[in-house]
Coordinates of C-alpha atoms in Angstrom, one line a residue:
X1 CA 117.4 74.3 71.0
X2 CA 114.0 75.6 70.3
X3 CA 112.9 75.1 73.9
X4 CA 116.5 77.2 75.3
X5 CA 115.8 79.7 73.0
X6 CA 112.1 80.3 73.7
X7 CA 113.4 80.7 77.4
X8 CA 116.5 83.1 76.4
X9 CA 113.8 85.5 74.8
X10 CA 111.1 85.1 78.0
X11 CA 113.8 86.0 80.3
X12 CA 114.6 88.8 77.9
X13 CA 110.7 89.9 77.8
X14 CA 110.7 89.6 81.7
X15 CA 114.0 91.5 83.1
X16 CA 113.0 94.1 80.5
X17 CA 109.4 94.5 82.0
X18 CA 110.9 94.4 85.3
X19 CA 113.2 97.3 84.4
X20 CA 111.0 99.1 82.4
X21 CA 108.9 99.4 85.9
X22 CA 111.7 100.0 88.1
X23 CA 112.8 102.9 85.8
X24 CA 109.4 104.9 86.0
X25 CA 109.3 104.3 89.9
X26 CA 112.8 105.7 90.2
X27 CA 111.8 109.0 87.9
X28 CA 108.8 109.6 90.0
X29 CA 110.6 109.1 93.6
X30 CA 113.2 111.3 92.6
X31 CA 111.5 114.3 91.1
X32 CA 108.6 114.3 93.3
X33 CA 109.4 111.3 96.0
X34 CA 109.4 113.9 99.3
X35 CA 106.3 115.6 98.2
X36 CA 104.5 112.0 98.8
X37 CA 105.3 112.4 102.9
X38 CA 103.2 115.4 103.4
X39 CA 100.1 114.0 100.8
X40 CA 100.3 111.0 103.2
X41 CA 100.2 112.1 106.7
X42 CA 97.6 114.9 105.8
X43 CA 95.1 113.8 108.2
X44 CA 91.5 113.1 106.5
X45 CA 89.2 110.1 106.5
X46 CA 89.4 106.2 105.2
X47 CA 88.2 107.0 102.0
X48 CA 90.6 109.7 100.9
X49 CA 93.4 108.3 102.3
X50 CA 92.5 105.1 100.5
X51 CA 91.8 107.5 97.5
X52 CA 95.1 108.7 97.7
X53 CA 97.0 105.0 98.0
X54 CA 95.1 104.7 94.3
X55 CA 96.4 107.7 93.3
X56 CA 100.1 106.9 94.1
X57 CA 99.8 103.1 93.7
X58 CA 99.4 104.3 89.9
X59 CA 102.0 107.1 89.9
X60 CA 104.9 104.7 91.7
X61 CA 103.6 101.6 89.4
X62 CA 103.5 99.3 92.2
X63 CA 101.2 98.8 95.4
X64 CA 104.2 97.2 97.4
X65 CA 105.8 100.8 96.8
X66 CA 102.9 102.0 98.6
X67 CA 103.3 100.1 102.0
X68 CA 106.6 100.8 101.9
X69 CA 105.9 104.0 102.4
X70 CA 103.5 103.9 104.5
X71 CA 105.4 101.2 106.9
X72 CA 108.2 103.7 106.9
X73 CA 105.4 106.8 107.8
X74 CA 103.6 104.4 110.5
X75 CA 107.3 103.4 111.8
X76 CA 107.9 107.3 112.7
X77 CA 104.8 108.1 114.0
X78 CA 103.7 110.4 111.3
X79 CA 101.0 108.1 109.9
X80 CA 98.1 105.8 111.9
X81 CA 97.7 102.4 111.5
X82 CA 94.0 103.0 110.4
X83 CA 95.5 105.4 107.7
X84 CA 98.3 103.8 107.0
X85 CA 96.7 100.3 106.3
X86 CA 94.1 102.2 104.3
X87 CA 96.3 103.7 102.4
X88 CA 97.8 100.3 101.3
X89 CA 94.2 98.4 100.6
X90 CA 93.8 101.8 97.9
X91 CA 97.4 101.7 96.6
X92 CA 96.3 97.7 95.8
X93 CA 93.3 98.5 93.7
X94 CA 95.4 101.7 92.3
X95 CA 97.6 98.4 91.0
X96 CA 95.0 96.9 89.7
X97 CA 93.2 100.3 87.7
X98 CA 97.0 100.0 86.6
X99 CA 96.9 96.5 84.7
X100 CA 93.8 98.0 82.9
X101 CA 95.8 101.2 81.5
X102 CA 99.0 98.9 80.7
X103 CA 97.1 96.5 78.9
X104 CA 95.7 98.5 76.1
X105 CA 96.8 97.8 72.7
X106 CA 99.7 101.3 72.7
X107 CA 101.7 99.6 70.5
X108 CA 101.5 103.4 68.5
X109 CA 102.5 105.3 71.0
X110 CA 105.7 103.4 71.8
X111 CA 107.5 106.1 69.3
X112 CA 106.1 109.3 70.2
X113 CA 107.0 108.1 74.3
X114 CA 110.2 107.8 73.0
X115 CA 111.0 110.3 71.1
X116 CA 109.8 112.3 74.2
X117 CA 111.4 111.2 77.0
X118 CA 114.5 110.7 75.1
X119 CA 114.3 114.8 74.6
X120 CA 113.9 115.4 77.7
X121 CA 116.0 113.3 79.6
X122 CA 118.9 113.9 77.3
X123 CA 118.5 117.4 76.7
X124 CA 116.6 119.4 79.7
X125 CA 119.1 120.4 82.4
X126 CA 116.8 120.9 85.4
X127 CA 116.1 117.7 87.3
X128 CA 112.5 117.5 87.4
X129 CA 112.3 117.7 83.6
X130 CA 115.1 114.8 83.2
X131 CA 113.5 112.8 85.8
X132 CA 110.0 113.3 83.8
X133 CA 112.0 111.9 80.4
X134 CA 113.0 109.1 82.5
X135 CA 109.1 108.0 83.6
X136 CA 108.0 108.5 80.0
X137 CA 110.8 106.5 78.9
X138 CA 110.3 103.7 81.5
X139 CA 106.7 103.7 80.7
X140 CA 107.8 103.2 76.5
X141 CA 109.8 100.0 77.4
X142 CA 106.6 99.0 79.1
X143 CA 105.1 99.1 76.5
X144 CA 108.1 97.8 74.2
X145 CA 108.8 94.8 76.8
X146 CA 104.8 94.1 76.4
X147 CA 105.2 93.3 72.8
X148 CA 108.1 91.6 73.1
X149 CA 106.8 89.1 75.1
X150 CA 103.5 88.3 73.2
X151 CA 106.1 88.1 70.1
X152 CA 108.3 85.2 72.3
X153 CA 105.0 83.3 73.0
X154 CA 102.9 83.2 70.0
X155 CA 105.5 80.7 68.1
X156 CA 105.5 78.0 71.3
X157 CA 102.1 78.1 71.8
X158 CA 101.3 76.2 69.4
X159 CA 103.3 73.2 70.5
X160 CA 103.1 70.7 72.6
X161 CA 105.2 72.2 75.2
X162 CA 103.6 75.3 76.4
X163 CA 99.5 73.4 76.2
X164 CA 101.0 70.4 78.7
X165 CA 102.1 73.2 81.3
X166 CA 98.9 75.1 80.8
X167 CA 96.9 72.1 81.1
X168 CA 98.0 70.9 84.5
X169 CA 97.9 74.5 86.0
X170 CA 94.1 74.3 85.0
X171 CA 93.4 71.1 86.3
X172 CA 95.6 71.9 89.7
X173 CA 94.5 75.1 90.6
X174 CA 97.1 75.5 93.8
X175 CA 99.9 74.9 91.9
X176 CA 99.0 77.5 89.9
X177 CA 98.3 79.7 93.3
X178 CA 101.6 78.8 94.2
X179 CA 103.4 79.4 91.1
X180 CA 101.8 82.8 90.9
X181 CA 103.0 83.7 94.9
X182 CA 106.1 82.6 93.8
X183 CA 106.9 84.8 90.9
X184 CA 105.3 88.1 92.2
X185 CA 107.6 87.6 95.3
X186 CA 110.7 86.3 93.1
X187 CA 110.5 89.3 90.6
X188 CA 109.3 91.9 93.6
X189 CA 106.5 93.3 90.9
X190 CA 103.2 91.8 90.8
X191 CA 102.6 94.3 88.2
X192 CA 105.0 92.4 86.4
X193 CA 103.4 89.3 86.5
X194 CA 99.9 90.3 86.2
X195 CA 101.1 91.7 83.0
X196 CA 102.5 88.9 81.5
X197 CA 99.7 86.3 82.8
X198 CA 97.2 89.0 81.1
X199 CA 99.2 88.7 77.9
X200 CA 99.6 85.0 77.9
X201 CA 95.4 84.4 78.2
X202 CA 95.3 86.9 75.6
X203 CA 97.1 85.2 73.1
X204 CA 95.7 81.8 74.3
X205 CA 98.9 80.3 75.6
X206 CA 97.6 79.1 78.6
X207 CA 93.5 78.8 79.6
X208 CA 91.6 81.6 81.6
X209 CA 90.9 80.0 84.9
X210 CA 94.4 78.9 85.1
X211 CA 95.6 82.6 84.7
X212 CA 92.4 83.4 87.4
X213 CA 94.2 81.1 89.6
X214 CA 97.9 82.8 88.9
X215 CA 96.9 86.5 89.5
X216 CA 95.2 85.5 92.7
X217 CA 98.3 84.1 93.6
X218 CA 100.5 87.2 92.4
X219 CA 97.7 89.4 94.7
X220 CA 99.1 87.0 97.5
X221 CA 102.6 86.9 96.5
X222 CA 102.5 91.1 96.6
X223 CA 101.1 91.2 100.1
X224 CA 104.6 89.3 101.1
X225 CA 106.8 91.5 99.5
X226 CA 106.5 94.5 101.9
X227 CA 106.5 92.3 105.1
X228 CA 110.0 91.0 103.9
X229 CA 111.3 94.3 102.9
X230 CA 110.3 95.8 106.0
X231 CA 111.3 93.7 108.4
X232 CA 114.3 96.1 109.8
X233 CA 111.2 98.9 110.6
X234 CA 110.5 99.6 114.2
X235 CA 107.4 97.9 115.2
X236 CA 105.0 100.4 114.4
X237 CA 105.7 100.1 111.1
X238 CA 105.7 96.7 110.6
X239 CA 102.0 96.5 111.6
X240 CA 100.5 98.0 108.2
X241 CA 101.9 95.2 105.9
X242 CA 101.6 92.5 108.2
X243 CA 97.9 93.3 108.7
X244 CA 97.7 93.7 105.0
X245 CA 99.1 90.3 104.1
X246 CA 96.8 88.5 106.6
X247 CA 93.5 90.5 105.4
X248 CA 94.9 90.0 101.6
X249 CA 95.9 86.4 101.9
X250 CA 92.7 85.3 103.8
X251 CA 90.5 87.1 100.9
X252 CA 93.0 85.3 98.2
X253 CA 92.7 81.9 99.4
X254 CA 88.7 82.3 100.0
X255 CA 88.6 83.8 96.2
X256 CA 90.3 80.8 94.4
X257 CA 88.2 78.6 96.1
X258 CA 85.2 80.2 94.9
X259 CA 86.0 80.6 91.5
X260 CA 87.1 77.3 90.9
X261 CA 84.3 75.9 92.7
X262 CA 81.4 77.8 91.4
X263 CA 79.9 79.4 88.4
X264 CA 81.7 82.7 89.3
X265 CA 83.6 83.9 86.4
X266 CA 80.9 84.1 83.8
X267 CA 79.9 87.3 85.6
X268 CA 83.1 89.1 84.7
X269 CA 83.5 87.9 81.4
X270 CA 83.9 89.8 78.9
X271 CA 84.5 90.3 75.4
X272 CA 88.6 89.2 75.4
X273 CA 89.6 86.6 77.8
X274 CA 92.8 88.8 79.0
X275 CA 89.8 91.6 79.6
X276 CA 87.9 88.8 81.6
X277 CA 91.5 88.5 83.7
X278 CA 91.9 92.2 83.8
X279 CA 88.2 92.2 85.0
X280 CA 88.7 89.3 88.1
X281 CA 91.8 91.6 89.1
X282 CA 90.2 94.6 89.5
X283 CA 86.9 92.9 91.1
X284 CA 89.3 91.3 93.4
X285 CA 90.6 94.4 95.0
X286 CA 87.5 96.3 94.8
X287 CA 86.0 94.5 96.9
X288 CA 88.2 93.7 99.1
X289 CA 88.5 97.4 99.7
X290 CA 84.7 97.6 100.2
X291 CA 84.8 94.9 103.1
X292 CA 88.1 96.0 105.0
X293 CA 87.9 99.1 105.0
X294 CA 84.9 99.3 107.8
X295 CA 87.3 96.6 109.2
X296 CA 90.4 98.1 109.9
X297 CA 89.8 99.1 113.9
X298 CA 88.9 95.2 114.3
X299 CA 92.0 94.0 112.9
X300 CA 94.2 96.4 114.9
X301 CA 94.2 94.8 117.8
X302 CA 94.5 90.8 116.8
X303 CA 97.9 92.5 114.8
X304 CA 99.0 94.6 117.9
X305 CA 99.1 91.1 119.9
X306 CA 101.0 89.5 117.1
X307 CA 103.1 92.4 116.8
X308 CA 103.4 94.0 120.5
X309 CA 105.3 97.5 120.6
X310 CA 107.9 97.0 123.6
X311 CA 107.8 99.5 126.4
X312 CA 110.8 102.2 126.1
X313 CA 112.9 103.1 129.3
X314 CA 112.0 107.3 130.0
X315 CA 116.1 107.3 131.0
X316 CA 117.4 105.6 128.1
X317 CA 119.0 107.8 125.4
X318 CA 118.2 107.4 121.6
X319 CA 120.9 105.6 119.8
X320 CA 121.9 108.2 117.9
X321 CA 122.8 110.8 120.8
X322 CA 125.7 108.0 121.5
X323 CA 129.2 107.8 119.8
X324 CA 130.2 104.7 117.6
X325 CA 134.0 105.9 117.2
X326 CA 136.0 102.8 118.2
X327 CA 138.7 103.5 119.8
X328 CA 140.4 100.1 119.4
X329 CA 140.3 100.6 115.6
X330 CA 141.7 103.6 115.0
X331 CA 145.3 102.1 113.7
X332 CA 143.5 99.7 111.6
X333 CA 143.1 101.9 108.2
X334 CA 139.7 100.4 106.7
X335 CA 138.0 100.1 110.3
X336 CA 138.9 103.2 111.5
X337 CA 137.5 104.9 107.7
X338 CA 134.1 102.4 108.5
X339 CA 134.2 103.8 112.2
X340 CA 134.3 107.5 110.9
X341 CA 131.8 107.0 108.1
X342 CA 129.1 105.7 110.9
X343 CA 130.0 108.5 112.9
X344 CA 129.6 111.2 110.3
X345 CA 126.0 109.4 109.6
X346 CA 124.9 109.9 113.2
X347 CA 125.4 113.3 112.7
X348 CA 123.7 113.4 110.1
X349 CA 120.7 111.7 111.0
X350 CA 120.5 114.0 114.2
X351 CA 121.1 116.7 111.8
X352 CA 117.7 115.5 109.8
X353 CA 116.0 115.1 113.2
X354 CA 116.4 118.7 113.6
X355 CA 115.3 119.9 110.4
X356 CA 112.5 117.7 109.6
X357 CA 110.0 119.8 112.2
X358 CA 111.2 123.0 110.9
X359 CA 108.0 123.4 108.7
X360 CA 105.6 122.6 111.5
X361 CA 107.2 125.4 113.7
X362 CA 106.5 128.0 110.7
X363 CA 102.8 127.0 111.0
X364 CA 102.3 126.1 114.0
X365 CA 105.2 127.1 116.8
X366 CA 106.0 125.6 120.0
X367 CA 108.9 126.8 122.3
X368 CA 109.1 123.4 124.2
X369 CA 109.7 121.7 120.6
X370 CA 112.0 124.4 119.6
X371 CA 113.9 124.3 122.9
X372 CA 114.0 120.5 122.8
X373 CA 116.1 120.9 119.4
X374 CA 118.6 123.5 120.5
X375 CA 119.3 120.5 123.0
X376 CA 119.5 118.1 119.9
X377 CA 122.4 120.8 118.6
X378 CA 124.5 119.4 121.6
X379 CA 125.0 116.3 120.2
X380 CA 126.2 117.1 117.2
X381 CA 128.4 119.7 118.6
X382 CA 129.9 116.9 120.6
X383 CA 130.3 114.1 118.0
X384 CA 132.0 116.9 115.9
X385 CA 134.4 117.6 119.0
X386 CA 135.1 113.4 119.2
X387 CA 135.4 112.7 115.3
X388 CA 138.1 115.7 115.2
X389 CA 139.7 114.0 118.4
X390 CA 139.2 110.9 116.8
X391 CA 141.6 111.7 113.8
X392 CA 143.9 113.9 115.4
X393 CA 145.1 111.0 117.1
X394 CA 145.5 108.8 113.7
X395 CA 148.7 108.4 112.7
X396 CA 149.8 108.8 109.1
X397 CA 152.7 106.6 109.0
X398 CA 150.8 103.7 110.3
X399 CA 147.0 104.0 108.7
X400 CA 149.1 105.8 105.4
X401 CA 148.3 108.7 103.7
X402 CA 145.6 108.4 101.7
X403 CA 143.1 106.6 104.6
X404 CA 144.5 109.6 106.2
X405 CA 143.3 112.2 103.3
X406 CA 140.1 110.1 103.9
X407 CA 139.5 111.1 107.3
X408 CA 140.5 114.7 106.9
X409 CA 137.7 114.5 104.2
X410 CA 135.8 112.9 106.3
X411 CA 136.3 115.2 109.3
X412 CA 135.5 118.8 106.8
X413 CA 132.4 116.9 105.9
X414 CA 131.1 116.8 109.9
X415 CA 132.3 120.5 110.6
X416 CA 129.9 120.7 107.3
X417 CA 127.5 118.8 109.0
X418 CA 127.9 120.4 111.9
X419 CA 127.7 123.8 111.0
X420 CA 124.4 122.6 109.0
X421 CA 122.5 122.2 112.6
X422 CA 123.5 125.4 113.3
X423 CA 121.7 127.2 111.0
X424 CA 118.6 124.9 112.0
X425 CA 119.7 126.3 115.6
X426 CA 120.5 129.8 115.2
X427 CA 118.8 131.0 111.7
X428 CA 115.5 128.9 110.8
X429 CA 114.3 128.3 114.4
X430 CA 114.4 132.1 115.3
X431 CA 112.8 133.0 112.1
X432 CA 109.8 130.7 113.0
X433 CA 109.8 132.0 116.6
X434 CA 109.6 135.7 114.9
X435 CA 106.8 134.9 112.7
X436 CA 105.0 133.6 115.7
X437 CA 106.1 136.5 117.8
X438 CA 104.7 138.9 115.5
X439 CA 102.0 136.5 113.8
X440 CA 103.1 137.1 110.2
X441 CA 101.3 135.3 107.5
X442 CA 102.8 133.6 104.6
X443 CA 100.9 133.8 101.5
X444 CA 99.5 130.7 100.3
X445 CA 101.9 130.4 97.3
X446 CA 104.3 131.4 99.4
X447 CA 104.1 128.7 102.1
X448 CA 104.1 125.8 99.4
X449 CA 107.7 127.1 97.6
X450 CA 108.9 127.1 101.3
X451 CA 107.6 123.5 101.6
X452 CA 108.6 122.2 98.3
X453 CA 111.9 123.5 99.1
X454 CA 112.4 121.9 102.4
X455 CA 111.1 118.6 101.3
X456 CA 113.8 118.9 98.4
X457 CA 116.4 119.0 100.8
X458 CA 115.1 116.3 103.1
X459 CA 115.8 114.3 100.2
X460 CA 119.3 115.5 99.8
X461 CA 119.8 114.5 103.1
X462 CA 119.5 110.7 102.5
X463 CA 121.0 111.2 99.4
X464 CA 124.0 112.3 100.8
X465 CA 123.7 109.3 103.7
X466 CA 124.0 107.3 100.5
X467 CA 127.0 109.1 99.3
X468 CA 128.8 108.6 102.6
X469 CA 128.5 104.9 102.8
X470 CA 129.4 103.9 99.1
X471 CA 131.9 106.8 97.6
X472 CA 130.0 106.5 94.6
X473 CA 130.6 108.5 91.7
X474 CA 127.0 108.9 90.4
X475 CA 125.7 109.2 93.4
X476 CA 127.7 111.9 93.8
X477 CA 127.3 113.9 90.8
X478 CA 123.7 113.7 91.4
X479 CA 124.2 115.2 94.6
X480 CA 125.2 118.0 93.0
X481 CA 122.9 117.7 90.2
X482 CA 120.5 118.2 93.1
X483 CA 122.3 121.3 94.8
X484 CA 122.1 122.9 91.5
X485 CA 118.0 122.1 91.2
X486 CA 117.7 123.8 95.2
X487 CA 119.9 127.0 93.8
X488 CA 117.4 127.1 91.2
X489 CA 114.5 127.2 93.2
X490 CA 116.1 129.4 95.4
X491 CA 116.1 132.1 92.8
X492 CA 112.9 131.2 91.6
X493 CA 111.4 131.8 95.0
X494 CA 112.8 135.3 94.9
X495 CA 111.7 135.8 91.5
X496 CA 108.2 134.8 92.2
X497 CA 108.0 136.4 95.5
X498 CA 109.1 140.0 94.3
X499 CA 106.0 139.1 91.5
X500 CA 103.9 138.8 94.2
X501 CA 105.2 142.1 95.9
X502 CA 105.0 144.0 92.6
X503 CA 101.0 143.0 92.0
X504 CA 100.1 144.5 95.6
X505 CA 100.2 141.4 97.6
X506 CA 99.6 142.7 101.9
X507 CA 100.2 139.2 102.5
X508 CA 103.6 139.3 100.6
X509 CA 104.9 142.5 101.8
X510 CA 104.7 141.5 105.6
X511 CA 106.4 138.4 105.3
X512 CA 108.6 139.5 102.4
X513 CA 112.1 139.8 105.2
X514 CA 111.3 136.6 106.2
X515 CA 110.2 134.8 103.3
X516 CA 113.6 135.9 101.9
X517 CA 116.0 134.7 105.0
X518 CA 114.1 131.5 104.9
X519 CA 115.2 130.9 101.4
X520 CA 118.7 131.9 101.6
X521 CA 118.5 129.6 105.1
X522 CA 117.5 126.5 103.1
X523 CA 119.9 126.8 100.7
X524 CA 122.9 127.3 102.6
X525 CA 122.1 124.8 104.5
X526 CA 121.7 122.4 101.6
X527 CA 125.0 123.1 100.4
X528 CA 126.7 122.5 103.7
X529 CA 124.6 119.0 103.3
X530 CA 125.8 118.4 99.7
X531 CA 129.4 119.0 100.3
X532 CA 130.2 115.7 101.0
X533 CA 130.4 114.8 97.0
X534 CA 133.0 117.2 96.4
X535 CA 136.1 115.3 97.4
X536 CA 134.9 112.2 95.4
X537 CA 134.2 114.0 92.3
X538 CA 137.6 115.7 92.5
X539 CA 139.7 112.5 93.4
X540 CA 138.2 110.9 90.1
X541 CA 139.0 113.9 88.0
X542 CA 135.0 114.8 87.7
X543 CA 135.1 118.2 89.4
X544 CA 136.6 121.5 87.5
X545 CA 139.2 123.5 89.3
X546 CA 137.5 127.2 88.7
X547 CA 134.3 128.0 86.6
X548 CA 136.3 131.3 85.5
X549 CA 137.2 131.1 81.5
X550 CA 140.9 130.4 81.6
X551 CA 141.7 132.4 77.7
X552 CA 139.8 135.3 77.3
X553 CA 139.7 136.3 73.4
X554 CA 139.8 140.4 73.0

């Protein structure tokens, strides 16, 4: 009984850890997630971009968080290999400068994070500030979820149990590798397990080079993680964690034979044997960094052979310039729902094609790009023309009337959608051609609010893919939470622009008209993008009919 308990409260420990990271990841990605795209692609050397992977390897608590990003950045184009795999070596040691924050003694600061992040995520309205209380919460049941464990295994270290398991991952140092793998690519968090192996050499539970041999095998288990999870990318993008996971699995296996092979660890010891741990981590990575980062041009091409990119056909379309209504479906009342909802997501992601450049053309125009996406506006126009054909010719009686409310919804949402492109089409890309035309200059300040904003809504964009698939209720409302956040920083993008008018600003006053238009642009065509939650929040009796007060007292 002692034994199923002990394991009741690890598991406990564990999923809470697990959680506890998950939860600051999500409040980072969502309050400043898009913002991550443009610090990525900016073009600059290894080192910086490998300074930057450290950077957000530590802000998004994981490393494999890190190549996913960058996988998905490489898969587009927007990123190199060369930056993109240096980006993921950094975002590795940024995990392991990580284990040395989280493995201070904080056990007094647990209340204060708490107390803080509760405030703010119950009680702040705006979505960066709620977001903000979630990271300083997750980071408090980090903390919490720490304790806990060293609590569940100081009791069964002390009998016979726990010593016979540690023993034999001593003495067999590959099981231990193995074991180590396993769990990092089990519980998708070597974070995770490096913090509990840290805590369990701490309180003596198992020996030091057993735990050397289980973080060495969490460093290999966290280079598979990404190569799983990115296994859908195009192949561009699958080239960063695959040559990751070779250079990182080589340098794992070559490090556990050394240090249980030779005199090796006695340099990194220290005063604590979890320091020692933290220490072998940290070295690990390091250095690893150090030697592949002159590398990285070499091992392009042996993963470009492994990995060839296939050669595209100049006359074939792009998948999403074709229809996937099916006509044979359309009677059929969940198939022919499915068949509208991957139609109205084609739109969209032509839609998000045509907005994601729209930045670039305000600093740097071209008319063939900006011609090539008034063709892109085609396509829309014609799957809007096909999905309204589409459910026309649904009949009521025989796919009933709700499906049928369903695909009226459905069919609003891509005249939403639709019109959306158009003011990509016939508002924003004008009002980059004019600044070009006329060579206005944005202030500094005011360039950034323009591309906070848009990156904002490049987010809403996916979120609302999300909303389309699943009819989810929270996903929904924060759809709209986020409508509401672009609304506010549409107004305070006037507020501070007019502040920059009434201090004197040249800059300001020149590009005031179209610093303006652009705004009111983005917005509107945010909410076109955000209407999709509407009918979902109003069929589950979430949505108010009118914000007018109803009884008016004299």
């Amino acid at each position: 009984m002692t034994i199923l308990w002990f394991l009741v409260q690890l598991a406990g420990a564990v999923m809470l850890l697990l959680y506890s990271v998950r939860m600051v990841r999500t409040g980072i990605e969502r309050a400043f997630g898009p913002s991550f795209q443009r610090a990525m692609t900016r073009r600059s050397n290894r080192i910086s971009t490998a300074g930057m992977g450290v950077v957000f390897a530590i802000v998004l608590q994981s490393s494999a968080a890190v190549a996913l990003l960058a996988a998905g950045f490489a898969g587009t184009g927007a990123l190199s290999f060369s930056a993109g795999l240096a980006l993921v070596l950094g975002g590795d040691l940024g995990s392991a400068l990580l284990i040395q924050i989280l493995s201070f003694r904080l056990d007094w600061l647990v209340p204060v994070l708490l107390a803080l992040g509760g405030a703010l995520f119950l009680r702040s309205e705006r979505r960066g500030m709620k977001q903000a209380g979630r990271v300083v919460l997750g980071i408090a049941f980090i903390l919490i979820s720490l304790r806990f464990l060293r609590e569940t295994m100081e009791p069964i270290s002390d009998s016979d149990f726990l010593p016979a398991i540690a023993g034999y991952l001593e003495s067999d140092y590959v099981t231990a590798f193995l074991v180590g793998m396993a769990l990092a690519f089990v519980m998708f968090s070597s974070v995770a397990v490096i913090l509990m192996c840290v805590t369990l050499v701490q309180i003596g539970a198992i020996p030091l080079l057993a735990g050397v041999s289980l973080v060495l095998g969490a460093n290999m288990g966290s280079a598979l993680i990404p190569v799983w999870l990115s296994r859908g990318l195009p192949v561009q993008g699958r080239q960063v964690p695959v040559a990751n996971m070779l250079l990182r699995c080589s340098w794992a296996i070559l490090v556990l034979m050394l240090v249980n092979r030779l005199p090796i660890l006695p340099l990194l010891e220290s005063r604590s044997a979890g320091q020692t741990l933290v220490n072998v981590h940290i070295a690990f990575n390091l250095v690893l960094l150090v030697i592949a980062l002159p590398l990285i041009g070499l091992v392009q091409k042996p993963v470009a052979r492994l990995l060839p990119i296939p050669a595209l056909r100049p006359d074939s379309l792009p998948e999403s310039h074709r229809s996937v209504l099916d006509e044979t479906v359309r009677d059929n009342p969940g198939l022919a729902l499915a068949s509208l909802k991957r139609e109205v997501l084609r739109m969209l992601q032509v839609v998000e094609s045509m907005m994601r450049p729209v930045m670039e053309l305000y600093q740097d125009f071209d008319k063939q790009r900006m011609h090539t996406l008034r063709q892109t506006d085609d396509v829309v126009n014609e799957a809007l023309d096909g999905l309204r054909r589409y459910v026309v010719r649904m009949d009521p009686d025989i796919v009933g009337k709700h499906t049928f409310k369903q695909a009226r919804d459905l069919a609003e949402y891509a005249i939403a959608v639709e019109a959306a492109g158009d003011i990509v089409v016939k508002q924003l890309l004008p009002l980059a051609q004019e600044r070009a035309d006329h060579r206005i200059r944005f202030s500094q300040k005011g360039l950034e609010e323009l591309i906070t904003m848009h990156e904002q809504i490049m987010a809403n964009i996916k979120l609302a893919s999300n909303v389309v698939i699943s009819d989810d209720v929270d996903s929904a409302r924060l759809l709209v939470e986020a409508k509401d956040e672009i609304a506010r920083t549409e107004r305070k993008g006037r507020r501070t622009h007019l502040r920059r008018l009434s201090q004197g600003t040249e800059v300001s006053f020149d590009s005031s008209d179209l610093h303006l238009e652009t705004l009111r642009a983005l917005k509107e065509f945010n909410s076109k993008i955000a209407s999709v939650a509407y009918p979902i929040l109003y069929r589950k009796g979430q949505l108010l009919d009118t914000r007018l007060i109803e009884n008016m007292q004299a």
